[in-house]
PDB file of C-alpha atoms and ligand atoms in Angstrom:
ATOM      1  CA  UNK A  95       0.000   0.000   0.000  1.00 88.00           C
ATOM      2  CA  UNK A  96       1.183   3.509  -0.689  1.00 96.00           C
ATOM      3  CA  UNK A  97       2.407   5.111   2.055  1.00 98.00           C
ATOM      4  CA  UNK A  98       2.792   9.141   2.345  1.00 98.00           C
ATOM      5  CA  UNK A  99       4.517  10.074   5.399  1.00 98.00           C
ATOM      6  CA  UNK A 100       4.051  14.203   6.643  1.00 98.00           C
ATOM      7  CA  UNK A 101       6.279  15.940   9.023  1.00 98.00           C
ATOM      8  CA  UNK A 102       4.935  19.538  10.213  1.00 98.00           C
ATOM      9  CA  UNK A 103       7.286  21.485  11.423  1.00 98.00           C
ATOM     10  CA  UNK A 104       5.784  24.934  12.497  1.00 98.00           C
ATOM     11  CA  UNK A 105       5.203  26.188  15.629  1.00 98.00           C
ATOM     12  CA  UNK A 106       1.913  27.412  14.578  1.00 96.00           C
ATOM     13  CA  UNK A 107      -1.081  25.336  14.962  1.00 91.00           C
ATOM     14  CA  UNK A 108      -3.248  27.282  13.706  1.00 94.00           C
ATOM     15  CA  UNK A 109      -2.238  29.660  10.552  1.00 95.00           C
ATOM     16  CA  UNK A 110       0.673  28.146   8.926  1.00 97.00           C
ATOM     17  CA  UNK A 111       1.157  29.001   5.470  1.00 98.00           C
ATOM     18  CA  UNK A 112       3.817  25.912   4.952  1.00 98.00           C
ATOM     19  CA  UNK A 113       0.633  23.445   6.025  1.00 98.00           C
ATOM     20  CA  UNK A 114      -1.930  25.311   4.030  1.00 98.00           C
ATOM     21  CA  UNK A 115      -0.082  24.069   1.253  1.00 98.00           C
ATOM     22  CA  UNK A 116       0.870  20.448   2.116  1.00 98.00           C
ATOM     23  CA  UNK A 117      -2.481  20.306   2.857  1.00 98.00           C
ATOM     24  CA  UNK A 118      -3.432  20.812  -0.589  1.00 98.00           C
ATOM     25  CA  UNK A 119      -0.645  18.195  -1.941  1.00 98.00           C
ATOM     26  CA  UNK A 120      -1.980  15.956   0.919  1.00 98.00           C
ATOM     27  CA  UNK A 121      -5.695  16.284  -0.247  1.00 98.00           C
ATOM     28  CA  UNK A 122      -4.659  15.656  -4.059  1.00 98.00           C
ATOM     29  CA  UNK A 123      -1.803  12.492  -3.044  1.00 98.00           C
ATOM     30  CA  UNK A 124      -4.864  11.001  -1.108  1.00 98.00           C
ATOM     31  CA  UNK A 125      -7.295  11.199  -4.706  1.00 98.00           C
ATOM     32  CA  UNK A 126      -4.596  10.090  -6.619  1.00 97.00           C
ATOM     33  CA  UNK A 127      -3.950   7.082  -4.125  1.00 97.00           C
ATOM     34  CA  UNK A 128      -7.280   6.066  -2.935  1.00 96.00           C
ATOM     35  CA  UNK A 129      -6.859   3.643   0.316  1.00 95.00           C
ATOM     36  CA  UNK A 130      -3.388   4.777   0.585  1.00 97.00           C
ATOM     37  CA  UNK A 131      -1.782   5.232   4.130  1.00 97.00           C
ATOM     38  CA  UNK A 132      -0.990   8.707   5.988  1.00 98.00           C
ATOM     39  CA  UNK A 133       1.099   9.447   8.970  1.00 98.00           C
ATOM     40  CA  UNK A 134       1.372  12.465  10.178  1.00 98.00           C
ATOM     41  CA  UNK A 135       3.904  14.093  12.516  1.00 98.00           C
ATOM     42  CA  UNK A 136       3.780  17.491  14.273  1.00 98.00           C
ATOM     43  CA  UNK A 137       7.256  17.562  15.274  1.00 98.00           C
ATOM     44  CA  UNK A 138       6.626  20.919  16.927  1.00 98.00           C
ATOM     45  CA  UNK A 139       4.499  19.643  19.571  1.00 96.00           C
ATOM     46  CA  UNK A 140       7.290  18.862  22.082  1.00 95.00           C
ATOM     47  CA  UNK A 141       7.121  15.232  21.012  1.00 96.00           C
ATOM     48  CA  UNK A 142      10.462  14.935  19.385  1.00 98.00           C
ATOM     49  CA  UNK A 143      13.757  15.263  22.477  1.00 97.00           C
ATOM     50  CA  UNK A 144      16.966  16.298  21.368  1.00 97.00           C
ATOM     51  CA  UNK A 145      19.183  13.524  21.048  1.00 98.00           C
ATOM     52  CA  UNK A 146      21.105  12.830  24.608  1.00 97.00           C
ATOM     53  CA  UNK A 147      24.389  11.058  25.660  1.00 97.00           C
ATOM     54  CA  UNK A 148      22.013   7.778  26.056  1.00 97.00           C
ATOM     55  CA  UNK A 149      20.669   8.004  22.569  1.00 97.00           C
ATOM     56  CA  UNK A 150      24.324   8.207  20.678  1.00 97.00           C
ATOM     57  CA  UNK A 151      25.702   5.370  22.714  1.00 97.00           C
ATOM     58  CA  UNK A 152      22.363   3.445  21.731  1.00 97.00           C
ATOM     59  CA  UNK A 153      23.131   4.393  18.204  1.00 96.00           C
ATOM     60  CA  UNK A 154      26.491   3.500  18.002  1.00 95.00           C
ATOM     61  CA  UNK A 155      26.552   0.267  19.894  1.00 94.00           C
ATOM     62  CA  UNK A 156      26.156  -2.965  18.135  1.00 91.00           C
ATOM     63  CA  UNK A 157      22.652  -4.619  18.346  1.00 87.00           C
ATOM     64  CA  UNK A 158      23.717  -7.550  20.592  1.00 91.00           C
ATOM     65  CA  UNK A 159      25.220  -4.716  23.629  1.00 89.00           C
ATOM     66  CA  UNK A 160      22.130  -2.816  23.688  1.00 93.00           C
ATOM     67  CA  UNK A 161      21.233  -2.827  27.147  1.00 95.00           C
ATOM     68  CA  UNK A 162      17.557  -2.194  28.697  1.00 95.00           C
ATOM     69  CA  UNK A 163      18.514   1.561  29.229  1.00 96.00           C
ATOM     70  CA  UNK A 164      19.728   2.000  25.300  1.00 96.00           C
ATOM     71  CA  UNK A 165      16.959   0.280  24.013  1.00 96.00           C
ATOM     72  CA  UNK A 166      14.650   2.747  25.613  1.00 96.00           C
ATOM     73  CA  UNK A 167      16.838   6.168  24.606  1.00 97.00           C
ATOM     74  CA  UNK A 168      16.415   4.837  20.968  1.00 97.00           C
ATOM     75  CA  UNK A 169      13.190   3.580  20.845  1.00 97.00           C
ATOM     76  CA  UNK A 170      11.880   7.138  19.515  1.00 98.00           C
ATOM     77  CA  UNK A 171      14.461   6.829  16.470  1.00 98.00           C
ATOM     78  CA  UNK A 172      13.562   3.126  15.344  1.00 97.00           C
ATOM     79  CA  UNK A 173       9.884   4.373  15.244  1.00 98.00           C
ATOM     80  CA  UNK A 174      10.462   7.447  13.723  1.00 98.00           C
ATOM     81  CA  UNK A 175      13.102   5.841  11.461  1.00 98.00           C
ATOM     82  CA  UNK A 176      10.250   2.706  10.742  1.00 98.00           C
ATOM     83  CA  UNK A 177       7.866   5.254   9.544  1.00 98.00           C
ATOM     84  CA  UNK A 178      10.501   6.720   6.969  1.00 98.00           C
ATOM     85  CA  UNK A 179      11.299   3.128   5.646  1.00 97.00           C
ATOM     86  CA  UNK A 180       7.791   2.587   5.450  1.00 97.00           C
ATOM     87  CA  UNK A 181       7.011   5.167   3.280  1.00 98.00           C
ATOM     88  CA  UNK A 182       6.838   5.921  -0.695  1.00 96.00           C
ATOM     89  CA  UNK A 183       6.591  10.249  -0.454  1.00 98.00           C
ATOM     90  CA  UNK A 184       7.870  12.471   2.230  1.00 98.00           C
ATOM     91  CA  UNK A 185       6.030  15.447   2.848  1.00 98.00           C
ATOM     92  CA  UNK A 186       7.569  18.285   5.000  1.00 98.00           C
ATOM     93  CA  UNK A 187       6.420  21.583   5.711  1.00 98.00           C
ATOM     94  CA  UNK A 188       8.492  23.509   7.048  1.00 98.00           C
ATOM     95  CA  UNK A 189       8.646  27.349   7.796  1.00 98.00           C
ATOM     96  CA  UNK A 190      12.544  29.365   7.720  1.00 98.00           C
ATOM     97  CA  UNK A 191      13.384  30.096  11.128  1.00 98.00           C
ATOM     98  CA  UNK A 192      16.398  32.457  11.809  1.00 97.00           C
ATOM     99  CA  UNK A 193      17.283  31.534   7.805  1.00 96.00           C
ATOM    100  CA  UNK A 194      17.440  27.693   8.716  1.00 97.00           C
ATOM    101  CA  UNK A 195      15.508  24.955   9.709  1.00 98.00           C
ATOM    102  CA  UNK A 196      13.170  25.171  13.005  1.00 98.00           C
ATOM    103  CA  UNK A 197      15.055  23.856  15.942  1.00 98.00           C
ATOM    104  CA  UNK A 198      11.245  21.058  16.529  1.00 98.00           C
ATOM    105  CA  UNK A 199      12.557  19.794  12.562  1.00 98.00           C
ATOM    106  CA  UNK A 200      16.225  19.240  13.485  1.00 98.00           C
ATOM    107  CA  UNK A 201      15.417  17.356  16.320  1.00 98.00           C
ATOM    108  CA  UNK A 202      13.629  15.222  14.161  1.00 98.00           C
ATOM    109  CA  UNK A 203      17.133  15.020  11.616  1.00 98.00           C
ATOM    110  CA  UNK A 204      18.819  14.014  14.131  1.00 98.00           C
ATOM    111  CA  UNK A 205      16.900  11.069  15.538  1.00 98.00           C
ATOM    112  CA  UNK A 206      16.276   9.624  11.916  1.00 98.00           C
ATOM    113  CA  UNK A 207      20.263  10.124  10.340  1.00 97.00           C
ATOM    114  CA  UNK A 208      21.405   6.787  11.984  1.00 97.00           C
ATOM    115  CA  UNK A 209      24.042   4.714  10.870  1.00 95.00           C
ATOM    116  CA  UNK A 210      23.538   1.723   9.358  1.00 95.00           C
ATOM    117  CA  UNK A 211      19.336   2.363   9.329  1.00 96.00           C
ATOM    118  CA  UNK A 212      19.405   5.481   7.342  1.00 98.00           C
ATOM    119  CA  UNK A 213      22.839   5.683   5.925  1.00 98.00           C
ATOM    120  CA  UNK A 214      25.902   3.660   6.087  1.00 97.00           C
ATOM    121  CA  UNK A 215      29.642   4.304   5.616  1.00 94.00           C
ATOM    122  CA  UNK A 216      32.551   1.818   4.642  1.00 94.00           C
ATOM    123  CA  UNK A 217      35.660   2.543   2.402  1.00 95.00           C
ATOM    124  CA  UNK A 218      33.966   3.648  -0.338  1.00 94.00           C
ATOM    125  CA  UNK A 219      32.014   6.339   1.045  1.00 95.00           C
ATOM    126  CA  UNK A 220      28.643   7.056   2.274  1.00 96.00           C
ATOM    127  CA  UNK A 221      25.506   5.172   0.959  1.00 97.00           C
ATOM    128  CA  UNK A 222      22.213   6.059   1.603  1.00 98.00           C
ATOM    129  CA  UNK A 223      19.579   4.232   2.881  1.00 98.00           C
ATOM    130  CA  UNK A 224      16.418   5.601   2.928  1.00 98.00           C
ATOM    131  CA  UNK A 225      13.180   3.639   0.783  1.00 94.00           C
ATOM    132  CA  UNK A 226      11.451   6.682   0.407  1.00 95.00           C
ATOM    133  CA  UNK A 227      12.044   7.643  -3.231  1.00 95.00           C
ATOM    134  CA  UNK A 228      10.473  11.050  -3.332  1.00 97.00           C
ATOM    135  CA  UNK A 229      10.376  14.073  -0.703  1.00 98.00           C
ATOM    136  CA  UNK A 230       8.118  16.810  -1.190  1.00 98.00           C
ATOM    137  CA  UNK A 231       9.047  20.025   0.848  1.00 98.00           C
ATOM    138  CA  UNK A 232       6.944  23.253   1.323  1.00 98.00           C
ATOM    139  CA  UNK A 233       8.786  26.202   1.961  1.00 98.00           C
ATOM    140  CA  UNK A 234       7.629  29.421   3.972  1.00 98.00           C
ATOM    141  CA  UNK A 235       9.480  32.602   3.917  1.00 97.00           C
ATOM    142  CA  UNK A 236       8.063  35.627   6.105  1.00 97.00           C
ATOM    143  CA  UNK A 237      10.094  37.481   3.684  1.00 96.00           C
ATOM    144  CA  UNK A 238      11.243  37.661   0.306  1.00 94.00           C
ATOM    145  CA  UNK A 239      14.612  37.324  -1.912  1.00 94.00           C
ATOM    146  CA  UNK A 240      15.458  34.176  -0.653  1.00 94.00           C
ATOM    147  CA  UNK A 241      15.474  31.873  -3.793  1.00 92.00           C
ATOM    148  CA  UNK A 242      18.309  31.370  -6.611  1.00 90.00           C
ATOM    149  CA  UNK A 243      20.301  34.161  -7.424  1.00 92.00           C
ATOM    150  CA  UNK A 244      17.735  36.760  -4.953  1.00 93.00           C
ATOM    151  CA  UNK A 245      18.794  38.955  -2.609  1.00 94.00           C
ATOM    152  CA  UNK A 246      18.827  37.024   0.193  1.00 93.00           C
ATOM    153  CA  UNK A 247      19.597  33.313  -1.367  1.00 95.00           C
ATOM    154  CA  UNK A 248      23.136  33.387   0.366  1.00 95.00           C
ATOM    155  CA  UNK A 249      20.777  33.547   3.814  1.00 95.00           C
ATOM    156  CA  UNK A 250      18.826  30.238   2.573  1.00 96.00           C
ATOM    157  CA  UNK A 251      20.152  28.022   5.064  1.00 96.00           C
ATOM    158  CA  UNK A 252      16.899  25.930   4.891  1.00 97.00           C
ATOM    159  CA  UNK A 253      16.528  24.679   1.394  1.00 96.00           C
ATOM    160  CA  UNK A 254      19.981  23.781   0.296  1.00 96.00           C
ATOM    161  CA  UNK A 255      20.367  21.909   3.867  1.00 98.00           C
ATOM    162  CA  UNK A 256      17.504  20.072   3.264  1.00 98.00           C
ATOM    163  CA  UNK A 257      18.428  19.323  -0.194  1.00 98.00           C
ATOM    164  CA  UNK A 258      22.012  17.835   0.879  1.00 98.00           C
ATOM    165  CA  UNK A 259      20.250  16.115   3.777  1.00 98.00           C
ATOM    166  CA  UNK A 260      17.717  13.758   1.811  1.00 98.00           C
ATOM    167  CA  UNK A 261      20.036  12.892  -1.443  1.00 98.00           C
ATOM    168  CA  UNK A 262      22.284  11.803   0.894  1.00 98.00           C
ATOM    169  CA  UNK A 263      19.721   9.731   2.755  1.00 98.00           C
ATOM    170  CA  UNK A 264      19.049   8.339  -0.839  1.00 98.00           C
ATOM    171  CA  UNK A 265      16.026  10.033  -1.291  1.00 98.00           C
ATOM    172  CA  UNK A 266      16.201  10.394  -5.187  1.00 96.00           C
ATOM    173  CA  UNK A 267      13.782  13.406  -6.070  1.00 97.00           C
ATOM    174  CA  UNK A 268      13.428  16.141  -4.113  1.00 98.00           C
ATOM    175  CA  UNK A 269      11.110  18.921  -4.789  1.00 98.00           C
ATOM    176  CA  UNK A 270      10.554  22.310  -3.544  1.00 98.00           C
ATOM    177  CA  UNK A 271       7.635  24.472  -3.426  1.00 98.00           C
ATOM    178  CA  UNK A 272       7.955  28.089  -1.730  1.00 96.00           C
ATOM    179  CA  UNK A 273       5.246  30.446  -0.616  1.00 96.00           C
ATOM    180  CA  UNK A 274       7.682  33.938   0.174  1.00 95.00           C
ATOM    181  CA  UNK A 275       6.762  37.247   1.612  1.00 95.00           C
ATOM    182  CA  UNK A 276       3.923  35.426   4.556  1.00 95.00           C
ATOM    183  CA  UNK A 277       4.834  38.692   6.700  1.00 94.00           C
ATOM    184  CA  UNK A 278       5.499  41.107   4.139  1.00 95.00           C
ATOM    185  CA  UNK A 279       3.696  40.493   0.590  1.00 92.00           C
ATOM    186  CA  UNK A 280       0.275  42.956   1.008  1.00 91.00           C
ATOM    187  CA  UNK A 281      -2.780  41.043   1.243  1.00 91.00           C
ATOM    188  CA  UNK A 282      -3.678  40.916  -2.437  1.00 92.00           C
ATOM    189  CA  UNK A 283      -0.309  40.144  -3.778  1.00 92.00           C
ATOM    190  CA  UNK A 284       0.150  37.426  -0.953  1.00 93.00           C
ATOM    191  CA  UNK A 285      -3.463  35.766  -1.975  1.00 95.00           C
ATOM    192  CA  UNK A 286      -2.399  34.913  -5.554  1.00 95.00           C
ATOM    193  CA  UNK A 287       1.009  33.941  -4.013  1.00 94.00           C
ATOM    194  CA  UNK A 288      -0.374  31.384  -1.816  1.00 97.00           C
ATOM    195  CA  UNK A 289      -2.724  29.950  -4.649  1.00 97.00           C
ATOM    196  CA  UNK A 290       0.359  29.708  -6.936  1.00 97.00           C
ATOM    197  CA  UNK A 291       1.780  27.456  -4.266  1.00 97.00           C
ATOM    198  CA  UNK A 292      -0.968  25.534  -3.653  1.00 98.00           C
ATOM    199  CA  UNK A 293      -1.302  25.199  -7.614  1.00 98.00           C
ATOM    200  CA  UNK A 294       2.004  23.869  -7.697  1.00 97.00           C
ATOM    201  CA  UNK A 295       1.534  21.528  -4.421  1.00 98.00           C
ATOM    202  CA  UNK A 296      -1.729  19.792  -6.395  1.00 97.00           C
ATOM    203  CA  UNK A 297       0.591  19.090  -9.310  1.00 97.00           C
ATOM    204  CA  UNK A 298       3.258  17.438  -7.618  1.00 96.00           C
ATOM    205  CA  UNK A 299       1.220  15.604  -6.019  1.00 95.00           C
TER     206      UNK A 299
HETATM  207  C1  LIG B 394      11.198  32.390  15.326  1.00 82.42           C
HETATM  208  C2  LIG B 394      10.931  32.889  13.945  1.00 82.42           C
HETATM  209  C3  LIG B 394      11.983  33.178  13.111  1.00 82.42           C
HETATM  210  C4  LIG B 394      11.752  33.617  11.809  1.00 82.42           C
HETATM  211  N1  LIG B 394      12.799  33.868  10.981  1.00 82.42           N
HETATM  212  C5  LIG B 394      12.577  34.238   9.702  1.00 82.42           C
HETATM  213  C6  LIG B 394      13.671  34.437   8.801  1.00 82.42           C
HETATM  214  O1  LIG B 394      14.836  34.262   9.108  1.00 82.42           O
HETATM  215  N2  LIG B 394      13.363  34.826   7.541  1.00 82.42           N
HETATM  216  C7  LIG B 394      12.092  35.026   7.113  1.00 82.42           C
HETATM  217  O2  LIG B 394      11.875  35.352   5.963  1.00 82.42           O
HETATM  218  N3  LIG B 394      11.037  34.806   7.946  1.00 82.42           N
HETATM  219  C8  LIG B 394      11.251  34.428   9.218  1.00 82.42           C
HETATM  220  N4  LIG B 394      10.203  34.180  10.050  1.00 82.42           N
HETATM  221  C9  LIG B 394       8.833  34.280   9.524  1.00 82.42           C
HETATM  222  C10 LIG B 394       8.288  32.902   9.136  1.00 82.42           C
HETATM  223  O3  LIG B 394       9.160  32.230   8.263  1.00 82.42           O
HETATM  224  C11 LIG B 394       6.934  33.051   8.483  1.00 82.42           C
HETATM  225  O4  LIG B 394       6.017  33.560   9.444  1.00 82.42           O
HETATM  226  C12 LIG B 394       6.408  31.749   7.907  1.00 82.42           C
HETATM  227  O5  LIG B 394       5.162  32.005   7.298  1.00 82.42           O
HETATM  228  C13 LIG B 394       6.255  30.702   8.993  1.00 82.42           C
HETATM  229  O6  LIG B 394       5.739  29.500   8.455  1.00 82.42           O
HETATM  230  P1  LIG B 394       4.236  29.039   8.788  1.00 82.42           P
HETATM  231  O7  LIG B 394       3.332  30.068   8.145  1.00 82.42           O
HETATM  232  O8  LIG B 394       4.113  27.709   8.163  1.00 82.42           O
HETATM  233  O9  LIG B 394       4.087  29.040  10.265  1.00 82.42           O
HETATM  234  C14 LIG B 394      10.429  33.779  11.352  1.00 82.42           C
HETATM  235  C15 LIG B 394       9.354  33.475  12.214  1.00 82.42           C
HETATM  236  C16 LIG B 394       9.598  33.051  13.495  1.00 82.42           C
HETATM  237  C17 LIG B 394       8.436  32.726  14.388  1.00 82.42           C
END
């Protein structure tokens, strides 16, 4: 069964541009895919720790020394890693904080990049690991200029992360769509904006 698997990563529950829009793709993947499966994550929600001394030994000790205590700090990663490997389409939507990533979103990175589960490493390099073969990522910018060759594209610290981040999990095709100017475009001119992304979110999907 298809298997679409969302991660929202805004602090706002109510209001967020970045979900308006995967909501749209979400709405159009689940015609396309009748009967197919959705998880959703609001990584946001305070349900997602950092990563602690407990949960790097438990991710770097081999299976047959995890003890009670490290099978507990990484129980959060297998499931959140289980839900990845799962899944045929990643959908993220995710707002620029400070020009990066939230903080709620990298918690998330870091307890799904695991060795040997979502990437492995041996002479030859890096290999990635993921199943997923698609991620889907919508973008919102309270301002403007931050795309290629804008203004402000040397302060993108979100897209070209994220970018990196799933081709090297092995993720083959990764696609944006941004919605720009949330806190600054005027009302009108931020209206057709947000239907232009949500056009472009129903054809991806
Ligand atoms: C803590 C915080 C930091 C932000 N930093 C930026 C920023 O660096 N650049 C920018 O264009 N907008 C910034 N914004 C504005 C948000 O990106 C904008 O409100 C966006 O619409 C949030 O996504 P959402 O609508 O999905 O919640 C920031 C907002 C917050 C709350």
């Amino acid at each position: 069964m298809t298997q679409l698997l969302r991660i929202n990563s805004s602090s706002r529950q109510d209001g967020s541009h970045s979900a308006a829009v995967a909501d749209v793709f979400e709405a159009e993947f689940r015609r396309k895919h009748p009967g197919c499966e959705v998880i959703t994550r609001n990584v946001a929600d305070g349900s997602i720790p950092f990563i602690a001394q407990e949960t790097i030994d438990g991710f770097y000790a081999p299976q047959d020394a995890l003890t009670e205590e490290l099978r507990s700090a990484t129980a959060l990663s297998d499931e959140l890693i289980g839900e990845i490997q799962g899944s045929d389409t990643l959908l993220l939507a995710v707002p620029i904080y400070n020009c990066s990533i939230p903080a709620a979103l990298k918690a998330w990175i870091d307890q799904i990049m695991r060795i040997g589960h979502t990437f492995s490493m041996d002479e030859t390099g890096f290999r990635g690991l993921v199943k997923a073969r698609r991620a889907v990522i919508v973008c919102a910018y309270g301002s403007e200029g931050y795309l290629t060759e804008e203004p402000f594209a040397a302060a993108n610290f979100l897209e070209p992360y994220l970018k990196f981040l799933f081709t090297f999990l092995g993720v083959q095709t990764i696609e944006f769509v941004h919605v720009q100017g949330t806190a600054t475009a005027g009302p009108e001119v931020f209206a057709d904006r947000l239907e232009a992304a949500k056009g472009e979110a129903r054809q991806a999907a």
